[in-house]
Short mmCIF file of C-alpha atoms and ligand atoms in Angstrom, two decimals:
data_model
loop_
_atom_site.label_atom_id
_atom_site.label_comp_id
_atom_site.label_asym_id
_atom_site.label_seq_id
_atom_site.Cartn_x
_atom_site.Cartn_y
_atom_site.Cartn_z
CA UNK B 1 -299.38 172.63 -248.78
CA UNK B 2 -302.17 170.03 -248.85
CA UNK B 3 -303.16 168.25 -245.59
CA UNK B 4 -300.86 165.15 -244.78
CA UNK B 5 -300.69 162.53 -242.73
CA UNK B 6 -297.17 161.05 -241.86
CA UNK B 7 -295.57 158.36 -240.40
CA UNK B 8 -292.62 156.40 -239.43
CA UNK B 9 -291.72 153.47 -237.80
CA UNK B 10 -291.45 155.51 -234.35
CA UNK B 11 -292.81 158.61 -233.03
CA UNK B 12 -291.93 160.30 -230.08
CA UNK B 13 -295.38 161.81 -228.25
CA UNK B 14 -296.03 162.45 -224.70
CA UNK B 15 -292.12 161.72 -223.62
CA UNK B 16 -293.02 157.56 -224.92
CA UNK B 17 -291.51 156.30 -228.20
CA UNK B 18 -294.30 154.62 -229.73
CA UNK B 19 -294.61 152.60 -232.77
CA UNK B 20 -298.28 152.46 -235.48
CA UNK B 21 -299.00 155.70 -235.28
CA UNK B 22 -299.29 159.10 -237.80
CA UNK B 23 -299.18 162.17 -237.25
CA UNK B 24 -302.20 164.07 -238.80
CA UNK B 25 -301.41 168.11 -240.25
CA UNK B 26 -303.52 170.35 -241.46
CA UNK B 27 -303.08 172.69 -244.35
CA UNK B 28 -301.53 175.05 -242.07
CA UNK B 29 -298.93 173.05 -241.00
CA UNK B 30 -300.64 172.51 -237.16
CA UNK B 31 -301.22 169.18 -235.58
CA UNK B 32 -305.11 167.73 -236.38
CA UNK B 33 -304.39 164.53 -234.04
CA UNK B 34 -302.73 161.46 -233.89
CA UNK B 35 -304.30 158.31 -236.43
CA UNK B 36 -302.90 155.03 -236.98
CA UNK B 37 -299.99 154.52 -238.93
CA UNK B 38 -302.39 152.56 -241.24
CA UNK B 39 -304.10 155.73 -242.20
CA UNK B 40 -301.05 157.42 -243.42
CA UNK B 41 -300.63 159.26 -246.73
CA UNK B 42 -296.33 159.87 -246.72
CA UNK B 43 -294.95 157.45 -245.05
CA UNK B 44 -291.03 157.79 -244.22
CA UNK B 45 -290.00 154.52 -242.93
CA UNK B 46 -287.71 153.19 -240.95
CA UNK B 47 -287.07 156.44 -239.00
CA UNK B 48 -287.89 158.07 -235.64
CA UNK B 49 -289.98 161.35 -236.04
CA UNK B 50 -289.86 163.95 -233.03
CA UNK B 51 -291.07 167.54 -232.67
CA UNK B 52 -288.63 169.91 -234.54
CA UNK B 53 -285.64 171.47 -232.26
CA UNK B 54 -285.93 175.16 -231.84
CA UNK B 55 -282.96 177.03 -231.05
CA UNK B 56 -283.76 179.81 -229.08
CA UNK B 57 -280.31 182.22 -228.70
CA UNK B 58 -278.03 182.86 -231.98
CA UNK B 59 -276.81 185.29 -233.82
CA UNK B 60 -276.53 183.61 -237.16
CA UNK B 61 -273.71 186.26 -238.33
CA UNK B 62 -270.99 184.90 -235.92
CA UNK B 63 -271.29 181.48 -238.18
CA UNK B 64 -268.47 183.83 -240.06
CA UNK B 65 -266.15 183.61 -237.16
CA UNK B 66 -266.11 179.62 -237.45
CA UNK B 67 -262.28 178.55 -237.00
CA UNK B 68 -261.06 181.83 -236.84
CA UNK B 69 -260.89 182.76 -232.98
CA UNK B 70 -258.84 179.72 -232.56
CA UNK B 71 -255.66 180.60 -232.32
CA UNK B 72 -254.56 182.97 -228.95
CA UNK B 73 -254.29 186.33 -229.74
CA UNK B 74 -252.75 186.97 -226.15
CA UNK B 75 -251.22 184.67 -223.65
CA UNK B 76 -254.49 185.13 -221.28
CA UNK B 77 -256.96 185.19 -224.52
CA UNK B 78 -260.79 185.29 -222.97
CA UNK B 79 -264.62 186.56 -224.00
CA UNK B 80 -263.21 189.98 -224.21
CA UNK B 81 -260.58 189.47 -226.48
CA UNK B 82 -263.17 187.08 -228.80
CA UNK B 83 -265.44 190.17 -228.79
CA UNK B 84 -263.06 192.59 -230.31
CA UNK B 85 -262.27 190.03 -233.37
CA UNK B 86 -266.57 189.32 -233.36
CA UNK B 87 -266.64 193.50 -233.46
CA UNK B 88 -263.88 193.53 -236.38
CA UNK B 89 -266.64 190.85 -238.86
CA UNK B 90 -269.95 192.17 -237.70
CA UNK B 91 -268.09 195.59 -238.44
CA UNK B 92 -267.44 194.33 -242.12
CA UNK B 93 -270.75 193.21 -243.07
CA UNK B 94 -273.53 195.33 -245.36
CA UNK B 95 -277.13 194.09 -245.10
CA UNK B 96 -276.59 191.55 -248.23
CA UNK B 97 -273.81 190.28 -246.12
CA UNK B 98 -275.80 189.81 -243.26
CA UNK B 99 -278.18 187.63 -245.29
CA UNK B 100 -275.49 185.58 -247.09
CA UNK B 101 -274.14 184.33 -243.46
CA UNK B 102 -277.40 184.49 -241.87
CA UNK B 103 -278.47 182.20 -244.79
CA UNK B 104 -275.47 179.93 -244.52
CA UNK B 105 -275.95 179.38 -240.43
CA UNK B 106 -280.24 178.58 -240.73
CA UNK B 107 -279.15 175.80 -243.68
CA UNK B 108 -277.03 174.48 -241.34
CA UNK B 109 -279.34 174.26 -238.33
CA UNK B 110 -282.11 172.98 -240.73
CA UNK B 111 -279.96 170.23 -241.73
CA UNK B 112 -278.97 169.57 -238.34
CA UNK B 113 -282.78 169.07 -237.62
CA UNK B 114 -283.73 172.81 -236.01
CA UNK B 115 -286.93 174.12 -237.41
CA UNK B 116 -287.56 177.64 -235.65
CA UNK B 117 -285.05 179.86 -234.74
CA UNK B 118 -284.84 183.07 -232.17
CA UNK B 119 -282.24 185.58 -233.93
CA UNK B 120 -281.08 187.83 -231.51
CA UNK B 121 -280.28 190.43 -233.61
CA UNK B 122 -278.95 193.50 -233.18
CA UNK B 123 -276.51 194.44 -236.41
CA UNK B 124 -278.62 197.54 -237.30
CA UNK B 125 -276.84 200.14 -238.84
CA UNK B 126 -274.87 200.44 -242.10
CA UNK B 127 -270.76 199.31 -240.70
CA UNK B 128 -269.90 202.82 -239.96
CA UNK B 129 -272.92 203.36 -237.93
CA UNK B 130 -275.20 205.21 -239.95
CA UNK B 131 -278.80 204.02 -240.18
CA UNK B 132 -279.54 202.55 -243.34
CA UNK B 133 -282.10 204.92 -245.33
CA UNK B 134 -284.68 201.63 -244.87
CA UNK B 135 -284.30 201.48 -240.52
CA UNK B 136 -285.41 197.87 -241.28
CA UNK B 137 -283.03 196.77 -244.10
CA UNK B 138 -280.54 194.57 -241.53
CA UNK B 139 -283.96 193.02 -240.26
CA UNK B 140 -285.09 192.22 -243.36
CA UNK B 141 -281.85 190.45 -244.35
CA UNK B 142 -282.27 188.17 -241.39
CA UNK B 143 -286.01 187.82 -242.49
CA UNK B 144 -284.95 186.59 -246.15
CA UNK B 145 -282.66 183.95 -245.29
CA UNK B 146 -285.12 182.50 -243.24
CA UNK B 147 -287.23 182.70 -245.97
CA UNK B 148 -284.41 181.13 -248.53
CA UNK B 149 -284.26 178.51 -246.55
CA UNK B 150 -287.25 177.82 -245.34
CA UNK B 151 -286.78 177.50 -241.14
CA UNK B 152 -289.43 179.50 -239.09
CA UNK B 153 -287.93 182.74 -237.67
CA UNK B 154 -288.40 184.63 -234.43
CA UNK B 155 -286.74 187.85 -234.99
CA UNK B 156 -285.13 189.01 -231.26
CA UNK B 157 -285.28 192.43 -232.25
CA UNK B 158 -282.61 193.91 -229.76
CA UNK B 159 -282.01 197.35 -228.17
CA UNK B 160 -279.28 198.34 -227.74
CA UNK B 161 -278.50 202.24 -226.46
CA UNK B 162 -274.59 202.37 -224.91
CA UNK B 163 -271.33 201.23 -224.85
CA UNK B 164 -270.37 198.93 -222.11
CA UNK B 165 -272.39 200.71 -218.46
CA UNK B 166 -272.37 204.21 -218.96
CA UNK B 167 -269.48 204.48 -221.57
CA UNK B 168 -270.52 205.68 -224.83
CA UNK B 169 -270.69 203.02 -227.66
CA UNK B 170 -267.06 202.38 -229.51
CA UNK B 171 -266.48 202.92 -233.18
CA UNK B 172 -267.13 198.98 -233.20
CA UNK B 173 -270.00 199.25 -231.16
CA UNK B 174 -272.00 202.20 -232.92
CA UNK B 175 -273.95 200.08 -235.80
CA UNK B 176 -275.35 198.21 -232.99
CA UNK B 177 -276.86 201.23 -231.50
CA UNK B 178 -280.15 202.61 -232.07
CA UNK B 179 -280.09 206.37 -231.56
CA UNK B 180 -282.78 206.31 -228.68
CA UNK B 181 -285.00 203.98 -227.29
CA UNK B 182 -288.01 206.02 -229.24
CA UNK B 183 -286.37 204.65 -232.33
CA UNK B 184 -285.66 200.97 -230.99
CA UNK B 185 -289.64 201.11 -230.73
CA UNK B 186 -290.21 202.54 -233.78
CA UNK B 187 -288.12 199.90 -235.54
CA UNK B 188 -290.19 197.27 -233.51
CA UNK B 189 -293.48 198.36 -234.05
CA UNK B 190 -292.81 198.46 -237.92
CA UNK B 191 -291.72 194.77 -237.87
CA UNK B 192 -294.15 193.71 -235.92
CA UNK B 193 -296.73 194.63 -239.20
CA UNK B 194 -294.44 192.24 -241.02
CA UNK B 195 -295.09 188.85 -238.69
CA UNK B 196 -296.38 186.04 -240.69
CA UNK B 197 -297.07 182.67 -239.62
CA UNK B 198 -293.37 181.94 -239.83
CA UNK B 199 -292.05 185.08 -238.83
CA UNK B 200 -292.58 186.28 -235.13
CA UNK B 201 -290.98 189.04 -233.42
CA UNK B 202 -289.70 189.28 -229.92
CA UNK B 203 -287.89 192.12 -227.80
CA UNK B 204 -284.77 191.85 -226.05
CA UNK B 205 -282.67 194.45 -224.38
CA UNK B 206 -279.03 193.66 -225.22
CA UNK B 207 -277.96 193.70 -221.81
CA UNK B 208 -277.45 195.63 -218.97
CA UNK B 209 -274.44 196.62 -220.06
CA UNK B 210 -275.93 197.89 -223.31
CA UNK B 211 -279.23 199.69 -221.83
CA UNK B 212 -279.43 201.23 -218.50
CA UNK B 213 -282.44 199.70 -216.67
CA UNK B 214 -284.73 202.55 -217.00
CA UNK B 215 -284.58 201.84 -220.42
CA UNK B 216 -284.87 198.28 -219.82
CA UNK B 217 -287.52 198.53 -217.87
CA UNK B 218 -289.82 200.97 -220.27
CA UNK B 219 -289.04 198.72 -223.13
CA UNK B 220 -290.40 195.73 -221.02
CA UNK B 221 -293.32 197.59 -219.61
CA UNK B 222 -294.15 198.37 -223.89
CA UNK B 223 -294.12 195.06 -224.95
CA UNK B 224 -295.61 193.67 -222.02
CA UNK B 225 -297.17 189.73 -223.14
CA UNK B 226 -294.25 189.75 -226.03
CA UNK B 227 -290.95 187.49 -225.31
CA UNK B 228 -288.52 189.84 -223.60
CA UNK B 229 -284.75 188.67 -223.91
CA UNK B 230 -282.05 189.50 -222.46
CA UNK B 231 -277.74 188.63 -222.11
CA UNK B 232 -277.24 188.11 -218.51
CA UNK B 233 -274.31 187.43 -216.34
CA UNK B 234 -272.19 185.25 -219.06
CA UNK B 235 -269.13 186.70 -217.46
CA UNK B 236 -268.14 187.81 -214.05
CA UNK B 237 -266.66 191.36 -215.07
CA UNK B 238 -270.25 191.91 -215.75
CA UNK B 239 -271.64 190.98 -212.81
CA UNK B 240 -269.03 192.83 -210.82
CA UNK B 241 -269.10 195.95 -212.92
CA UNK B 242 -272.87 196.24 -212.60
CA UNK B 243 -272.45 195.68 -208.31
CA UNK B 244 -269.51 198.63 -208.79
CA UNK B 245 -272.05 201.10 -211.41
CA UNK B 246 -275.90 200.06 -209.57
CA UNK B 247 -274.63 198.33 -206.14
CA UNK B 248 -277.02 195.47 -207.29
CA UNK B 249 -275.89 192.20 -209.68
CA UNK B 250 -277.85 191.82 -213.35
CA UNK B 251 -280.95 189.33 -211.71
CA UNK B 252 -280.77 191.17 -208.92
CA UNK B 253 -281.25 194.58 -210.96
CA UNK B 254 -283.68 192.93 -213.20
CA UNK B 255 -285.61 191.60 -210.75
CA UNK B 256 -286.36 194.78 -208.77
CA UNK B 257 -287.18 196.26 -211.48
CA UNK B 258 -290.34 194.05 -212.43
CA UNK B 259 -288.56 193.03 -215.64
CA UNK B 260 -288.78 189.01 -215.08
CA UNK B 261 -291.98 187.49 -215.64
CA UNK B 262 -293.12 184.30 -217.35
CA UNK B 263 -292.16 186.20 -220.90
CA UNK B 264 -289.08 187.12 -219.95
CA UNK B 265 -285.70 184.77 -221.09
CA UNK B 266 -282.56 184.98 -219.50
CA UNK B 267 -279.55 184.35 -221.49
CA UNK B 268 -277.19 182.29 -220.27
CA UNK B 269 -277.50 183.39 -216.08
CA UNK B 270 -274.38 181.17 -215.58
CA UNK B 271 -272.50 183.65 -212.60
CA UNK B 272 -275.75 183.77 -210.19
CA UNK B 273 -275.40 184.52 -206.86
CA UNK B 274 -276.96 183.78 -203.86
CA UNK B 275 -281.12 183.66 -203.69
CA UNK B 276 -281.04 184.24 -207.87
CA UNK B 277 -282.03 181.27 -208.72
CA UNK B 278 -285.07 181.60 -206.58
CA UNK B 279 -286.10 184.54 -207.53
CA UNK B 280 -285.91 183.59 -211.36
CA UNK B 281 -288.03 180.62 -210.28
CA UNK B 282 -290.61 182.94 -208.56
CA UNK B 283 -290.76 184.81 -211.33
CA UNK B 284 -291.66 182.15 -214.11
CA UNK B 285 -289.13 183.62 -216.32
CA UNK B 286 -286.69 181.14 -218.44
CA UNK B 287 -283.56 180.41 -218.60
CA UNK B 288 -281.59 179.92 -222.00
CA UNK B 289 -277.91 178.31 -221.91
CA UNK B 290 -275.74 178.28 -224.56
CA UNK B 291 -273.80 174.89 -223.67
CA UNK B 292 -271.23 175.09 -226.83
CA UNK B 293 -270.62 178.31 -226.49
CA UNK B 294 -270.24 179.01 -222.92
CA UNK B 295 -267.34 176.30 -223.52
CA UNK B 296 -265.80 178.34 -226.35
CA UNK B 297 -266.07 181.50 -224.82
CA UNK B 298 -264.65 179.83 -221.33
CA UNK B 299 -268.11 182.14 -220.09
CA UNK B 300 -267.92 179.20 -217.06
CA UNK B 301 -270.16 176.80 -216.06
CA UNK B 302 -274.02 177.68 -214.91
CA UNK B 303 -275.71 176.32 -211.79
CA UNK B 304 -277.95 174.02 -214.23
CA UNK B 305 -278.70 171.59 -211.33
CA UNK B 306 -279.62 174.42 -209.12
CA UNK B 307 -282.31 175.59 -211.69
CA UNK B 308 -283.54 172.09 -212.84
CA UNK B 309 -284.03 171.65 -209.11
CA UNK B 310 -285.92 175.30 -208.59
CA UNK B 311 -288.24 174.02 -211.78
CA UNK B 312 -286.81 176.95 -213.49
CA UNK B 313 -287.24 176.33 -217.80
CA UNK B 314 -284.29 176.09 -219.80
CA UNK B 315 -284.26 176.36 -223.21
CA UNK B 316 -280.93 175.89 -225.22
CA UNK B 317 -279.00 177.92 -227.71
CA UNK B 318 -275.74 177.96 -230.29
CA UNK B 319 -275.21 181.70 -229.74
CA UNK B 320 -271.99 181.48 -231.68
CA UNK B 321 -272.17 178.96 -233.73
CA UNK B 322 -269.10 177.35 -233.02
CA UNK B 323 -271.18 174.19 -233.26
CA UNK B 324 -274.32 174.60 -234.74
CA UNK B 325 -275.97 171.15 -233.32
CA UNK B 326 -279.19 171.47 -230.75
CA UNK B 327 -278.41 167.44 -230.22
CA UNK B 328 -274.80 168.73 -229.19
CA UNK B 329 -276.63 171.80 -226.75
CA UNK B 330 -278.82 169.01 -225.10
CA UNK B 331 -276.39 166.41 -224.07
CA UNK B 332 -274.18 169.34 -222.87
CA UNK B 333 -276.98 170.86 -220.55
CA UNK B 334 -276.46 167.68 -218.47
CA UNK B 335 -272.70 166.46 -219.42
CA UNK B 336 -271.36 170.07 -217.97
CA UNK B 337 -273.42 169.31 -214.79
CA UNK B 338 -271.76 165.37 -214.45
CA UNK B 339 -267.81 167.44 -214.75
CA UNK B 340 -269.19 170.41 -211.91
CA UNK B 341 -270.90 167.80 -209.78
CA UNK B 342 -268.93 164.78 -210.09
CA UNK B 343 -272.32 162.79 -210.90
CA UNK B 344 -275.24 161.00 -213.29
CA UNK B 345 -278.14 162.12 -214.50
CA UNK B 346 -278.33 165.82 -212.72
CA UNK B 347 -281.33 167.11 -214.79
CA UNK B 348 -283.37 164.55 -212.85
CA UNK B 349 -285.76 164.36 -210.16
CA UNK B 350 -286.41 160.55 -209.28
CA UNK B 351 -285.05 157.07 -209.76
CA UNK B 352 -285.93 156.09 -213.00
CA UNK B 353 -285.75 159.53 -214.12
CA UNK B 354 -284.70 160.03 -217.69
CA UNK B 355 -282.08 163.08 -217.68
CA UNK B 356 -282.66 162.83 -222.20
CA UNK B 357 -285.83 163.69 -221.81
CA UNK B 358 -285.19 166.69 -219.85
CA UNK B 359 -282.60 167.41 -222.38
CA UNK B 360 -284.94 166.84 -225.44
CA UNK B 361 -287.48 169.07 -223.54
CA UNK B 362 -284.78 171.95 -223.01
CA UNK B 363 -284.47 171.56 -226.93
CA UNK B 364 -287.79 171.90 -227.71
CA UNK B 365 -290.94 172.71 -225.79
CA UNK B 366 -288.66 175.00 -223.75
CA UNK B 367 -287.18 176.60 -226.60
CA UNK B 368 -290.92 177.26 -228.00
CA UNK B 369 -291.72 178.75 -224.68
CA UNK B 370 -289.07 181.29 -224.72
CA UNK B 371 -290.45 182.28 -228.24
CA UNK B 372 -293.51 182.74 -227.42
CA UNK B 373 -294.77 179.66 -230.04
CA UNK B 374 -296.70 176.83 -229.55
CA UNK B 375 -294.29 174.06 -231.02
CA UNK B 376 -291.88 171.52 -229.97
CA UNK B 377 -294.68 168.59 -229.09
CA UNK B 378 -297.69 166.92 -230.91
CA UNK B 379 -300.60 168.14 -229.59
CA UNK B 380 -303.89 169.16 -231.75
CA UNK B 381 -303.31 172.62 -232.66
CA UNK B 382 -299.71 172.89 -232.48
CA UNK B 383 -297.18 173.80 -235.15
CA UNK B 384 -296.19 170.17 -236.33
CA UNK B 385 -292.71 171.17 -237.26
CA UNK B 386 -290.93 167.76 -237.43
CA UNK B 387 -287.46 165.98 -237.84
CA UNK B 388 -287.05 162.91 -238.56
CA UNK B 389 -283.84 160.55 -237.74
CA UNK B 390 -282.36 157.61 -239.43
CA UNK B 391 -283.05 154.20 -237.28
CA UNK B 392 -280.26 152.38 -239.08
CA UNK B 393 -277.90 155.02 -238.33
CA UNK B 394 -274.67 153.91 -236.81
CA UNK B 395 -275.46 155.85 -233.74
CA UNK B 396 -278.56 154.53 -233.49
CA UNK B 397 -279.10 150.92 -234.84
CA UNK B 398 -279.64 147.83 -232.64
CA UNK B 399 -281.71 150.57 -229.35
CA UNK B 400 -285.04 149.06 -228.20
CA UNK B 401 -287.70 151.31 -227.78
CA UNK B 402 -286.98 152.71 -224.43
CA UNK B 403 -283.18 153.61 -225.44
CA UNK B 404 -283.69 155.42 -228.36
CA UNK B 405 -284.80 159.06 -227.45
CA UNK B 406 -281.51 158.80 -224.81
CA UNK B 407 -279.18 157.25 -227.73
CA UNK B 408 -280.58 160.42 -230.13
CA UNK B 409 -280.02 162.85 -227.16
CA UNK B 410 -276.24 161.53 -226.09
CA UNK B 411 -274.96 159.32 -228.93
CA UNK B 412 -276.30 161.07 -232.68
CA UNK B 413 -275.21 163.67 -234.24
CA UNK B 414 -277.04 165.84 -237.55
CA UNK B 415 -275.82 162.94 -239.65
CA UNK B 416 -278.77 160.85 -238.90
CA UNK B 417 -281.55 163.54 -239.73
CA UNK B 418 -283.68 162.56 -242.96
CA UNK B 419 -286.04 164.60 -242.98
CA UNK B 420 -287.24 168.20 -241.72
CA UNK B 421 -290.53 169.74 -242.03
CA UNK B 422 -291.43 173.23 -241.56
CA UNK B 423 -294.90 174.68 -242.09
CA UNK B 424 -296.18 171.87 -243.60
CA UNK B 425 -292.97 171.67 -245.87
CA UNK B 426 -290.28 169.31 -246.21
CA UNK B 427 -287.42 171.29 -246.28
CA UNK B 428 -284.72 168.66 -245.82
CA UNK B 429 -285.76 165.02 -247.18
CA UNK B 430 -283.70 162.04 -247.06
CA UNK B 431 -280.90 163.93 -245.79
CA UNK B 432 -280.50 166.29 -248.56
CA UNK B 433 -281.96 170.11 -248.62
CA UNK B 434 -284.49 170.87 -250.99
CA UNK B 435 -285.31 174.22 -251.29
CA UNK B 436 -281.97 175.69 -252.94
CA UNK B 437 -279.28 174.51 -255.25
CA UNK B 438 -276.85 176.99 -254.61
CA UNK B 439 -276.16 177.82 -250.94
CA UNK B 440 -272.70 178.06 -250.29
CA UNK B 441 -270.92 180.26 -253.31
CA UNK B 442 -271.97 183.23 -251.85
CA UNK B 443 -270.79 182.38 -248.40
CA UNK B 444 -267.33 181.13 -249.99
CA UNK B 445 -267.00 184.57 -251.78
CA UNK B 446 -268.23 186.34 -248.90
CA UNK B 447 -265.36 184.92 -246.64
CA UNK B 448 -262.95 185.87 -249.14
CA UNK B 449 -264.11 189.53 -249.01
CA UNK B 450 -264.16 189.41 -245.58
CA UNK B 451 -261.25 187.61 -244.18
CA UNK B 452 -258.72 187.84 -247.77
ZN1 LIG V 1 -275.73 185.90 -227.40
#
């Protein structure tokens, strides 16, 4: 698209809402500078414009388990007992599949004001296991309804070598697996020839449960400068089956093994044990919680104030997809850590301390970090990915200035977004998607074949 200069009535730069100004992109989509609003070629009115949210941990296929692990399958239902009926769809799904719902969950983050997206993605294999003839067809799925919809992609491509520690992978498990980590490479190396400017790829090992940390470790040493993510220590059968199988815990483990570094993202870290936290700060590495989903799963709560205090990053994630909101992720971060701690305003350091804008930071500068792209903040040269949100919106109307980015953090929901721009492109405006007409028919029929 051409260049363009846009404005509202308020833009959030620097962590100050601030009124008369435009933000200046260039063809590309990147941040020239800041002009007055004067100067302005679109202008979208009365409407707060912030840096995009990027949502840095999902897996866009579980948006097919929406309202259907609701019910208890057993008196002491858990994460293990979600898994198996998460196995059952991912088991059902061909790669058209996978781009349907994949398709279905980035509309709905790009309506609810997320413009990039880390896929952690590791639904390789045909749903009996066998590679497809293309090793890249699943991957491409994810690619193209990205691309449908128009949100910017980095593609977690995920290895993932055994069943849980040193079982071998379960009928459910096996189209997750890639047959050796020589493959896993292979199949990384050939999408890395496909990155665009909104397409990126990153690395993760599954887990440790999934790779043993040889494995981990090579793959990290390979891609060495890439992001490197990784599941860690949702539940505590995992920590306490990796003390029983390697005498060490998952950080612990990772850590020794020169894994963490400033590229590295943890995924959810929320049963740490003593000195972890310290030793993730030491190591630069970042921290991604999953706020929604950690509640649905019951995964337990994270020591959040512990790593706000250690200055360790956290980005923020839907994972699930239960609720598909980064607005929702943020105000958890610091609403779980008021229920554990019995007080205001954890994620802050000093008195007048705003614990939103740690919370809109977490949803967006953090969440570019752990991607490995410059976004989330108006600086010359960044992407300019922006949302935009209504200032007459009942969750919003009648906040002064200094209110408003902590009313928008805590108070709004996706009904308030106007407008989304991605690359330069307005891919929601005035509320409404504009990209494609029909979204949902194949996700309706999909369900059907899926669930009957
Ligand atoms: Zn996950």
């Amino acid at each position: 698209m051409a260049a363009v200069i846009v404005s509202a009535a308020r833009i959030y730069v620097d962590g100050a809402v601030k009124k008369d100004l435009a933000l200046e992109l260039g063809p590309d989509g990147r941040v020239k500078g800041l002009v007055p609003r004067g100067q302005a070629t679109l202008d979208l009115g009365e409407r707060l414009l912030v840096p995009g949210a990027v949502n840095a941990h999902s897996h866009a296929f579980q948006r097919l388990l929406r309202g259907r692990t609701q019910t208890a399958s057993r008196t002491d239902d858990n994460f293990w007992s979600w898994r198996e009926i998460m196995y059952r769809a991912a088991g059902a799904l061909d790669a058209e599949g996978i781009r349907v719902a994949s398709r279905q969950a980035f509309l709905e983050m790009a309506l609810s004001g997320v413009t990039t997206v880390g896929e952690f993605h590791y639904l390789h294999h045909a749903p009996d296991g066998t590679p497809y003839s293309d090793p890249l067809a699943a991957a491409r799925a994810v690619i193209a309804a990205a691309g449908d919809v128009g949100i910017r992609l980095c593609l977690i491509r995920t290895i993932y070598l055994r069943g849980d520690f040193d079982t071998p992978p379960s009928d459910l498990q096996r189209r997750f697996c890639d047959g050796s980590l020589e493959a896993a490479c292979a199949a990384i190396d050939a999408l890395v020839k496909l990155e665009t400017p909104m397409v990126t790829v990153a690395v993760a090992a599954h887990s440790v449960r999934a790779m043993a940390i040889g494995d981990i470790r090579a793959a990290k040493d390979r891609y060495r400068g890439r992001p490197f993510h990784l599941h860690v220590s949702e539940q505590p059968r995992e920590v306490e089956v990796c003390l029983a199988k390697t005498g060490k815990s998952p950080v612990a483990l990772l850590a020794q093994a020169g894994v963490l570094d400033k590229d590295t993202t943890l995924v959810h870290a929320t049963h740490l044990r003593d000195g972890e936290v310290h030793a993730i700060a030491r190591s630069g590495a970042t921290v991604c919680i999953c706020p929604s989903t950690e509640a649905d799963l019951g995964d337990g709560l994270g020591p959040v104030r512990e790593l706000f205090g250690a200055s360790v990053p956290m980005a923020l994630g839907t994972d699930g997809q239960t609720l598909l909101s980064l607005l929702e992720e943020g105000r958890r971060l610091e609403m779980h850590a008021r229920l554990q701690h019995q007080r205001r305003n954890v994620v802050t350091r000093n008195t007048g301390d705003s614990s939103a804008k740690a919370c809109f930071d977490a949803m967006t500068v953090n969440g570019a970090r752990a991607l490995g792209i410059d976004a989330g903040k108006f600086e010359p040269g960044s992407i300019g990915d922006f949302v935009t949100y209504d200032l007459r919106d009942p969750a919003l109307v009648g906040c002064d200035d200094d209110a408003l980015v902590a009313a928008l953090v805590f108070s709004a929901d996706s009904r308030a977004v106007r407008d989304v721009c991605v690359g330069g492109r307005l891919i929601v405006r005035d509320g409404k998607y504009t990209r494609i007409s029909e979204h949902s028919d194949s996700y309706v029929k999909l369900t059907r074949q899926l669930f009957g």
